[in-house]
Amino acid sequence: MTATPTAPQTLPQMIRQASRRHAGRAAIVDGAFELPYEQLAERCERVARGLIALGVQAGDRVALWAPNQAEWILAACGTHMAGAVLVPINTRMKGSEAADVLERSRARVLVCIGRFLGQDYPALLAGLRPATLEHLVVLGADRPLREGESSWQALIDGAEAVPAAEVQAREAALHAASTADLMFTSGTTGRPKGVMTGHGPTLRAFAEWARVVGLGEGDRYLIINPFFHTFGYKAGWVAAFLQGATVYPQQVFDAEAVLTRIQNDRISFLPGPPTLFLTMLAHPRLAEFDITSLRSAVTGAASVPPILITRMREELGIRNVTTAYGLTECGGCATVCDPADSAETIASTCGKALPGTEVRCADEHGATVPPGQPGEVLLRGYHVMQGYFEDDAATREAIDAEGWLHTGD
């Protein structure tokens, strides 16, 4: 009788378990680049060794400013394996905004795209680079390196100076409550705040999310939601690796390109905002694409008309359509609808709380309001953030003495 594998407690444990369990299947397909699961842990470990060679210590912050691509995932997993904390940066940020995140997080290393959408990203930091940022690693070969920059290949080559045992020691020191990432969110007002989240809560929440929405082993998951957001990162490639699905990163949304990829790569799982599906439905040549492989979709983050759910089921042929609700301060997901629910339920509600999560609506005094009455959404559970980075006052304002997260929603 085969023993059931124990559930991983940290993201590196999950990566190593996935590498063993799903060997023989592709983990990431990004254009001509294809990485099989059996090589995933070794490739991530190599990045970790390269980061350690740069001087990254356990608990240090490593920032990542790039669109969806294979290197984003490898850099993130390598950061975790090195015992460091990942700081994703929104690719829509201006140079001054990114520099603010880098300075406040005191990131020692930034892994950054070279050119993207006509912008030279490292150049956006000219004159703004914080003194605490020791290394700027540039992805892509479409621009020459400048002074103070190094290449992704140089990071990989630097791994030779660090034994694998060093990475394994760093991983062994991690536990479920270790901080995995520091995600800056503007919330409703003011300057972005850094949300700290642990390894364990991410794994538990998105294993449950994947189960409810129907993401499974062998699925082909086209991830358009940006990796710098919890929807593309945690409900994206983390959930995919937990289940043994294949990740297909997509950098920008273009209806024709997405329909072509669904057809050519036989994509089966596609989350995204309502506009994504509305644009697909409006494509004049929709009927010419074979999208019969598309089985499941998750939408939300905006108003969803019931007719959209019906059209996604009937015109796009997506059997499992559901919606979810969450925010960065609760790790990205708090509630989710069952795909078997009616179109009206999926469109007009946020579903049920994940197991281990409490949800209530309260008035301005914190008292629970009756069903049907407006009130602020309050959440409590294992996946509420550890707090805002170096901001105890803001943390106390967001999470009350009884552990309820005041969402502002």
Short mmCIF file of C-alpha atoms in Angstrom, two decimals:
data_model
loop_
_atom_site.label_atom_id
_atom_site.label_comp_id
_atom_site.label_asym_id
_atom_site.label_seq_id
_atom_site.Cartn_x
_atom_site.Cartn_y
_atom_site.Cartn_z
CA MET A 1 0.00 0.00 0.00
CA THR A 2 1.49 3.34 -1.09
CA ALA A 3 1.75 5.96 1.65
CA THR A 4 -0.08 9.23 0.97
CA PRO A 5 2.48 12.03 0.62
CA THR A 6 2.34 14.52 3.45
CA ALA A 7 1.05 17.94 2.48
CA PRO A 8 3.91 20.39 1.86
CA GLN A 9 4.32 23.13 4.46
CA THR A 10 6.50 25.47 2.39
CA LEU A 11 6.64 26.50 -1.26
CA PRO A 12 10.04 24.81 -1.82
CA GLN A 13 8.66 21.56 -0.36
CA MET A 14 5.75 21.85 -2.81
CA ILE A 15 8.11 22.38 -5.76
CA ARG A 16 10.21 19.34 -4.84
CA GLN A 17 7.13 17.19 -4.30
CA ALA A 18 5.67 18.29 -7.65
CA SER A 19 8.95 17.50 -9.43
CA ARG A 20 8.78 13.92 -8.16
CA ARG A 21 5.07 13.34 -8.42
CA HIS A 22 4.49 14.75 -11.91
CA ALA A 23 7.66 13.64 -13.68
CA GLY A 24 7.04 13.05 -17.37
CA ARG A 25 4.75 16.04 -17.75
CA ALA A 26 5.63 19.62 -18.72
CA ALA A 27 5.62 22.09 -15.81
CA ILE A 28 6.05 25.26 -17.90
CA VAL A 29 5.64 25.88 -21.64
CA ASP A 30 6.71 29.39 -22.64
CA GLY A 31 7.08 29.69 -26.40
CA ALA A 32 9.90 27.40 -27.50
CA PHE A 33 10.95 26.87 -23.87
CA GLU A 34 9.54 23.75 -22.22
CA LEU A 35 10.51 22.65 -18.70
CA PRO A 36 9.50 19.16 -17.55
CA TYR A 37 8.43 18.69 -13.95
CA GLU A 38 11.38 16.40 -13.22
CA GLN A 39 13.74 19.33 -13.88
CA LEU A 40 11.68 22.00 -12.09
CA ALA A 41 13.19 21.66 -8.60
CA GLU A 42 16.75 21.48 -9.93
CA ARG A 43 16.29 24.62 -12.06
CA CYS A 44 14.78 26.53 -9.14
CA GLU A 45 17.57 25.32 -6.84
CA ARG A 46 20.14 26.61 -9.31
CA VAL A 47 18.58 30.07 -9.14
CA ALA A 48 18.67 29.85 -5.34
CA ARG A 49 22.39 28.99 -5.46
CA GLY A 50 22.96 31.95 -7.79
CA LEU A 51 21.16 34.30 -5.40
CA ILE A 52 23.15 33.00 -2.44
CA ALA A 53 26.33 33.60 -4.48
CA LEU A 54 25.22 37.24 -4.76
CA GLY A 55 25.08 37.43 -0.97
CA VAL A 56 21.37 36.89 -0.38
CA GLN A 57 20.77 35.80 3.23
CA ALA A 58 17.74 34.06 4.74
CA GLY A 59 15.01 36.64 5.25
CA ASP A 60 16.44 39.10 2.71
CA ARG A 61 14.06 40.55 0.14
CA VAL A 62 14.43 39.78 -3.58
CA ALA A 63 12.30 41.89 -5.93
CA LEU A 64 10.89 40.83 -9.28
CA TRP A 65 9.76 43.36 -11.91
CA ALA A 66 8.80 41.52 -15.08
CA PRO A 67 5.81 40.26 -17.09
CA ASN A 68 4.60 36.66 -17.14
CA GLN A 69 7.40 34.39 -18.32
CA ALA A 70 9.19 31.22 -17.23
CA GLU A 71 12.05 33.15 -15.60
CA TRP A 72 9.58 34.91 -13.29
CA ILE A 73 8.53 31.56 -11.84
CA LEU A 74 12.11 30.27 -11.58
CA ALA A 75 13.25 33.50 -9.90
CA ALA A 76 10.35 33.38 -7.43
CA CYS A 77 10.91 29.72 -6.53
CA GLY A 78 14.67 30.27 -6.31
CA THR A 79 14.05 33.16 -3.91
CA HIS A 80 11.94 30.92 -1.69
CA MET A 81 14.51 28.09 -1.79
CA ALA A 82 17.19 30.57 -0.69
CA GLY A 83 15.05 31.31 2.37
CA ALA A 84 14.45 34.84 1.11
CA VAL A 85 11.22 36.84 0.75
CA LEU A 86 9.76 37.57 -2.69
CA VAL A 87 8.73 41.17 -3.53
CA PRO A 88 6.69 41.22 -6.77
CA ILE A 89 6.50 44.65 -8.44
CA ASN A 90 3.63 45.72 -10.68
CA THR A 91 4.86 46.13 -14.27
CA ARG A 92 2.53 49.12 -14.62
CA MET A 93 4.41 51.04 -11.94
CA LYS A 94 6.46 54.08 -12.89
CA GLY A 95 10.16 54.17 -12.03
CA SER A 96 9.58 56.30 -8.93
CA GLU A 97 6.89 53.93 -7.65
CA ALA A 98 9.07 50.85 -8.20
CA ALA A 99 12.02 52.64 -6.52
CA ASP A 100 9.78 53.37 -3.51
CA VAL A 101 8.91 49.66 -3.17
CA LEU A 102 12.58 48.70 -3.54
CA GLU A 103 13.67 51.22 -0.93
CA ARG A 104 10.98 50.41 1.62
CA SER A 105 11.43 46.65 1.27
CA ARG A 106 15.23 47.09 1.30
CA ALA A 107 15.47 44.54 -1.51
CA ARG A 108 19.10 43.55 -2.13
CA VAL A 109 18.47 42.04 -5.57
CA LEU A 110 16.08 43.06 -8.35
CA VAL A 111 15.36 40.68 -11.22
CA CYS A 112 13.99 42.95 -13.95
CA ILE A 113 12.80 42.65 -17.54
CA GLY A 114 14.95 44.54 -20.06
CA ARG A 115 12.41 45.83 -22.56
CA PHE A 116 8.64 45.34 -22.33
CA LEU A 117 5.86 47.14 -24.21
CA GLY A 118 8.29 49.70 -25.57
CA GLN A 119 9.77 50.56 -22.16
CA ASP A 120 13.34 50.02 -20.98
CA TYR A 121 12.58 48.99 -17.40
CA PRO A 122 16.07 49.31 -15.84
CA ALA A 123 16.29 52.80 -17.38
CA LEU A 124 13.13 53.78 -15.47
CA LEU A 125 15.23 53.50 -12.29
CA ALA A 126 17.96 55.84 -13.56
CA GLY A 127 18.84 58.20 -10.72
CA LEU A 128 16.28 56.48 -8.45
CA ARG A 129 18.03 53.22 -7.55
CA PRO A 130 18.14 52.86 -3.74
CA ALA A 131 21.54 52.36 -2.10
CA THR A 132 20.24 49.12 -0.55
CA LEU A 133 19.78 47.55 -4.02
CA GLU A 134 23.10 45.77 -4.59
CA HIS A 135 22.32 43.75 -7.74
CA LEU A 136 20.13 44.40 -10.80
CA VAL A 137 19.70 41.23 -12.87
CA VAL A 138 18.26 41.91 -16.34
CA LEU A 139 16.12 39.38 -18.21
CA GLY A 140 16.28 39.17 -21.99
CA ALA A 141 19.00 39.84 -24.55
CA ASP A 142 17.26 42.61 -26.51
CA ARG A 143 19.39 45.41 -25.03
CA PRO A 144 23.05 45.71 -24.00
CA LEU A 145 23.86 45.56 -20.30
CA ARG A 146 24.80 48.85 -18.67
CA GLU A 147 27.02 49.63 -15.71
CA GLY A 148 25.60 48.16 -12.51
CA GLU A 149 23.60 45.47 -14.34
CA SER A 150 24.18 41.75 -14.76
CA SER A 151 22.50 39.10 -16.88
CA TRP A 152 20.18 36.24 -15.95
CA GLN A 153 22.76 33.83 -17.36
CA ALA A 154 25.42 35.29 -15.06
CA LEU A 155 23.10 34.63 -12.10
CA ILE A 156 22.68 31.01 -13.23
CA ASP A 157 26.43 30.60 -13.81
CA GLY A 158 27.14 31.98 -10.33
CA ALA A 159 25.44 28.93 -8.84
CA GLU A 160 28.63 26.93 -9.36
CA ALA A 161 30.19 28.71 -6.37
CA VAL A 162 27.49 27.48 -3.93
CA PRO A 163 26.87 23.82 -3.01
CA ALA A 164 23.34 22.42 -3.20
CA ALA A 165 23.62 21.56 0.51
CA GLU A 166 23.50 25.28 1.32
CA VAL A 167 20.11 25.60 -0.37
CA GLN A 168 18.82 22.49 1.37
CA ALA A 169 19.87 23.94 4.73
CA ARG A 170 18.01 27.16 3.95
CA GLU A 171 14.89 25.19 3.00
CA ALA A 172 15.08 23.07 6.14
CA ALA A 173 14.99 26.23 8.26
CA LEU A 174 11.68 27.31 6.69
CA HIS A 175 8.30 26.42 8.17
CA ALA A 176 4.64 27.10 7.40
CA ALA A 177 4.67 30.47 9.19
CA SER A 178 7.85 31.72 7.49
CA THR A 179 7.18 34.83 5.39
CA ALA A 180 7.09 33.87 1.71
CA ASP A 181 6.30 37.18 0.08
CA LEU A 182 5.86 40.88 0.57
CA MET A 183 3.23 42.19 -1.86
CA PHE A 184 2.67 45.92 -2.04
CA THR A 185 -0.95 46.96 -2.37
CA SER A 186 -2.50 50.39 -2.45
CA GLY A 187 -5.59 49.15 -0.63
CA THR A 188 -8.30 51.80 -0.89
CA THR A 189 -6.24 54.91 -0.22
CA GLY A 190 -2.73 56.23 0.19
CA ARG A 191 0.75 54.89 -0.29
CA PRO A 192 1.13 51.16 -1.06
CA LYS A 193 1.64 48.94 1.98
CA GLY A 194 3.63 45.71 2.02
CA VAL A 195 1.47 42.69 2.84
CA MET A 196 3.36 39.80 4.48
CA THR A 197 2.08 36.28 3.83
CA GLY A 198 3.37 32.91 5.04
CA HIS A 199 4.19 29.79 3.04
CA GLY A 200 1.66 27.49 4.70
CA PRO A 201 -1.46 29.65 4.32
CA THR A 202 -0.79 30.10 0.59
CA LEU A 203 -0.51 26.36 0.01
CA ARG A 204 -3.59 25.51 2.09
CA ALA A 205 -5.82 28.19 0.55
CA PHE A 206 -4.95 27.48 -3.07
CA ALA A 207 -5.08 23.71 -2.74
CA GLU A 208 -8.66 24.27 -1.59
CA TRP A 209 -9.31 26.85 -4.35
CA ALA A 210 -8.00 24.44 -6.99
CA ARG A 211 -10.25 21.67 -5.67
CA VAL A 212 -13.40 23.81 -5.82
CA VAL A 213 -12.76 25.36 -9.26
CA GLY A 214 -11.74 22.04 -10.79
CA LEU A 215 -8.07 22.65 -11.60
CA GLY A 216 -6.52 19.21 -11.83
CA GLU A 217 -3.58 17.09 -12.86
CA GLY A 218 -2.86 17.35 -16.57
CA ASP A 219 -4.74 20.62 -17.07
CA ARG A 220 -3.16 23.14 -19.44
CA TYR A 221 -3.42 26.49 -17.69
CA LEU A 222 -3.05 29.69 -19.73
CA ILE A 223 -2.12 32.38 -17.19
CA ILE A 224 -2.95 35.87 -18.43
CA ASN A 225 -3.47 37.36 -14.97
CA PRO A 226 -0.15 39.04 -14.06
CA PHE A 227 2.26 37.11 -11.86
CA PHE A 228 2.82 40.22 -9.73
CA HIS A 229 -0.81 39.81 -8.56
CA THR A 230 -2.13 37.00 -6.35
CA PHE A 231 -4.49 35.94 -9.19
CA GLY A 232 -1.58 35.12 -11.51
CA TYR A 233 0.92 34.03 -8.84
CA LYS A 234 -1.00 32.08 -6.19
CA ALA A 235 -4.21 31.21 -8.04
CA GLY A 236 -1.89 30.89 -11.04
CA TRP A 237 1.32 28.89 -11.11
CA VAL A 238 1.30 27.95 -7.40
CA ALA A 239 -2.12 26.31 -7.78
CA ALA A 240 -1.00 24.70 -11.05
CA PHE A 241 2.11 23.13 -9.48
CA LEU A 242 0.08 21.96 -6.47
CA GLN A 243 -2.18 20.02 -8.86
CA GLY A 244 0.28 18.92 -11.55
CA ALA A 245 -1.06 21.20 -14.28
CA THR A 246 1.09 22.74 -17.03
CA VAL A 247 1.62 26.51 -16.93
CA TYR A 248 1.44 28.54 -20.16
CA PRO A 249 2.43 32.15 -19.35
CA GLN A 250 0.82 34.91 -21.44
CA GLN A 251 2.31 38.42 -21.17
CA VAL A 252 -0.47 40.58 -22.61
CA PHE A 253 -4.10 40.00 -23.44
CA ASP A 254 -4.98 39.95 -27.12
CA ALA A 255 -8.17 38.09 -28.06
CA GLU A 256 -6.82 36.64 -31.32
CA ALA A 257 -3.55 35.52 -29.69
CA VAL A 258 -5.43 33.91 -26.79
CA LEU A 259 -7.89 32.09 -29.06
CA THR A 260 -4.96 30.87 -31.16
CA ARG A 261 -3.13 29.58 -28.07
CA ILE A 262 -6.24 27.82 -26.78
CA GLN A 263 -6.53 26.08 -30.15
CA ASN A 264 -2.84 25.26 -30.69
CA ASP A 265 -1.89 24.37 -27.10
CA ARG A 266 -5.23 22.70 -26.25
CA ILE A 267 -5.67 24.97 -23.22
CA SER A 268 -8.20 23.59 -20.71
CA PHE A 269 -8.13 26.13 -17.85
CA LEU A 270 -8.41 29.91 -18.28
CA PRO A 271 -9.14 32.40 -15.47
CA GLY A 272 -9.46 36.11 -16.14
CA PRO A 273 -11.59 39.23 -15.63
CA PRO A 274 -15.01 39.53 -17.34
CA THR A 275 -13.54 41.77 -20.08
CA LEU A 276 -11.32 38.89 -21.22
CA PHE A 277 -14.30 36.65 -21.94
CA LEU A 278 -16.43 39.48 -23.35
CA THR A 279 -13.63 40.29 -25.82
CA MET A 280 -13.34 36.64 -26.83
CA LEU A 281 -17.11 36.42 -27.34
CA ALA A 282 -17.03 39.58 -29.49
CA HIS A 283 -14.24 38.33 -31.77
CA PRO A 284 -15.61 38.33 -35.34
CA ARG A 285 -13.95 35.00 -36.20
CA LEU A 286 -14.65 33.19 -32.92
CA ALA A 287 -16.39 30.32 -34.74
CA GLU A 288 -13.24 29.62 -36.79
CA PHE A 289 -11.19 28.65 -33.71
CA ASP A 290 -11.29 25.18 -32.19
CA ILE A 291 -11.55 25.92 -28.47
CA THR A 292 -13.25 22.67 -27.49
CA SER A 293 -10.38 21.86 -25.11
CA LEU A 294 -11.41 24.75 -22.82
CA ARG A 295 -13.10 23.14 -19.84
CA SER A 296 -12.87 25.53 -16.87
CA ALA A 297 -12.79 29.27 -16.20
CA VAL A 298 -12.72 31.52 -13.16
CA THR A 299 -13.75 35.14 -13.40
CA GLY A 300 -14.49 38.01 -11.02
CA ALA A 301 -12.72 41.16 -9.72
CA ALA A 302 -15.50 43.15 -11.41
CA SER A 303 -19.26 43.09 -11.91
CA VAL A 304 -20.30 39.89 -13.69
CA PRO A 305 -23.67 39.91 -15.53
CA PRO A 306 -25.49 36.54 -15.39
CA ILE A 307 -25.75 36.52 -19.20
CA LEU A 308 -21.94 36.40 -19.38
CA ILE A 309 -21.85 33.17 -17.35
CA THR A 310 -24.52 31.69 -19.62
CA ARG A 311 -22.68 32.78 -22.79
CA MET A 312 -19.35 31.42 -21.50
CA ARG A 313 -21.05 28.07 -20.95
CA GLU A 314 -23.05 28.00 -24.19
CA GLU A 315 -20.94 29.93 -26.74
CA LEU A 316 -17.42 29.26 -25.48
CA GLY A 317 -18.31 25.73 -24.36
CA ILE A 318 -16.76 26.14 -20.89
CA ARG A 319 -18.45 23.60 -18.62
CA ASN A 320 -17.04 24.84 -15.31
CA VAL A 321 -17.44 28.60 -14.81
CA THR A 322 -17.11 30.14 -11.39
CA THR A 323 -16.26 33.34 -9.51
CA ALA A 324 -14.27 34.05 -6.36
CA TYR A 325 -13.53 36.92 -3.98
CA GLY A 326 -10.41 37.92 -2.12
CA LEU A 327 -7.81 40.60 -1.55
CA THR A 328 -4.06 40.65 -1.04
CA GLU A 329 -4.47 41.04 2.73
CA CYS A 330 -6.15 37.63 2.92
CA GLY A 331 -3.68 35.96 0.59
CA GLY A 332 -5.82 36.49 -2.49
CA CYS A 333 -8.86 34.28 -1.91
CA ALA A 334 -11.53 34.09 0.80
CA THR A 335 -14.66 32.80 -0.95
CA VAL A 336 -15.46 30.88 -4.12
CA CYS A 337 -18.60 29.73 -5.95
CA ASP A 338 -19.21 26.12 -6.91
CA PRO A 339 -19.10 25.68 -10.74
CA ALA A 340 -22.36 23.71 -10.41
CA ASP A 341 -24.17 26.80 -9.09
CA SER A 342 -26.68 28.63 -11.31
CA ALA A 343 -25.53 31.47 -13.57
CA GLU A 344 -27.44 33.87 -11.32
CA THR A 345 -25.67 32.63 -8.18
CA ILE A 346 -22.23 32.72 -9.79
CA ALA A 347 -22.78 36.21 -11.21
CA SER A 348 -24.44 37.84 -8.21
CA THR A 349 -22.62 36.25 -5.25
CA CYS A 350 -19.05 35.53 -4.18
CA GLY A 351 -19.88 31.98 -3.16
CA LYS A 352 -18.98 30.36 0.14
CA ALA A 353 -16.03 30.88 2.43
CA LEU A 354 -13.07 28.55 2.04
CA PRO A 355 -12.91 25.98 4.86
CA GLY A 356 -11.16 27.58 7.83
CA THR A 357 -12.38 31.06 6.89
CA GLU A 358 -15.06 33.08 8.67
CA VAL A 359 -16.91 35.88 6.89
CA ARG A 360 -19.35 38.41 8.30
CA CYS A 361 -20.66 41.86 7.43
CA ALA A 362 -20.51 44.51 10.14
CA ASP A 363 -21.71 48.06 10.77
CA GLU A 364 -19.40 50.95 11.73
CA HIS A 365 -19.39 49.73 15.34
CA GLY A 366 -18.32 46.21 14.39
CA ALA A 367 -21.72 44.64 15.08
CA THR A 368 -22.88 41.99 12.61
CA VAL A 369 -25.65 43.28 10.35
CA PRO A 370 -28.66 41.11 9.37
CA PRO A 371 -28.61 39.28 6.01
CA GLY A 372 -29.47 41.62 3.15
CA GLN A 373 -28.27 44.72 4.98
CA PRO A 374 -25.15 46.57 3.77
CA GLY A 375 -22.03 46.31 5.90
CA GLU A 376 -18.26 46.03 5.69
CA VAL A 377 -16.90 42.57 4.84
CA LEU A 378 -14.82 41.17 7.71
CA LEU A 379 -12.67 38.04 7.35
CA ARG A 380 -10.98 35.83 9.90
CA GLY A 381 -8.91 32.71 9.36
CA TYR A 382 -5.54 31.09 8.80
CA HIS A 383 -4.79 33.03 5.60
CA VAL A 384 -5.24 36.57 6.93
CA MET A 385 -1.92 38.37 6.40
CA GLN A 386 0.85 38.36 8.98
CA GLY A 387 0.64 42.15 8.86
CA TYR A 388 1.93 45.14 6.93
CA PHE A 389 5.71 45.25 6.64
CA GLU A 390 7.21 47.49 9.33
CA ASP A 391 3.85 49.23 9.88
CA ASP A 392 2.31 48.11 13.17
CA ALA A 393 -0.15 51.00 13.27
CA ALA A 394 -1.64 50.14 9.86
CA THR A 395 -1.73 46.45 10.84
CA ARG A 396 -3.70 47.23 14.02
CA GLU A 397 -6.09 49.36 11.97
CA ALA A 398 -6.70 46.51 9.49
CA ILE A 399 -6.84 43.55 11.90
CA ASP A 400 -8.79 44.07 15.14
CA ALA A 401 -8.07 42.53 18.54
CA GLU A 402 -10.31 39.55 17.74
CA GLY A 403 -8.41 38.76 14.55
CA TRP A 404 -10.97 40.13 12.08
CA LEU A 405 -9.54 41.65 8.91
CA HIS A 406 -11.47 44.81 8.00
CA THR A 407 -11.48 44.68 4.19
CA GLY A 408 -12.99 48.07 3.44
CA ASP A 409 -15.33 46.28 0.99
#
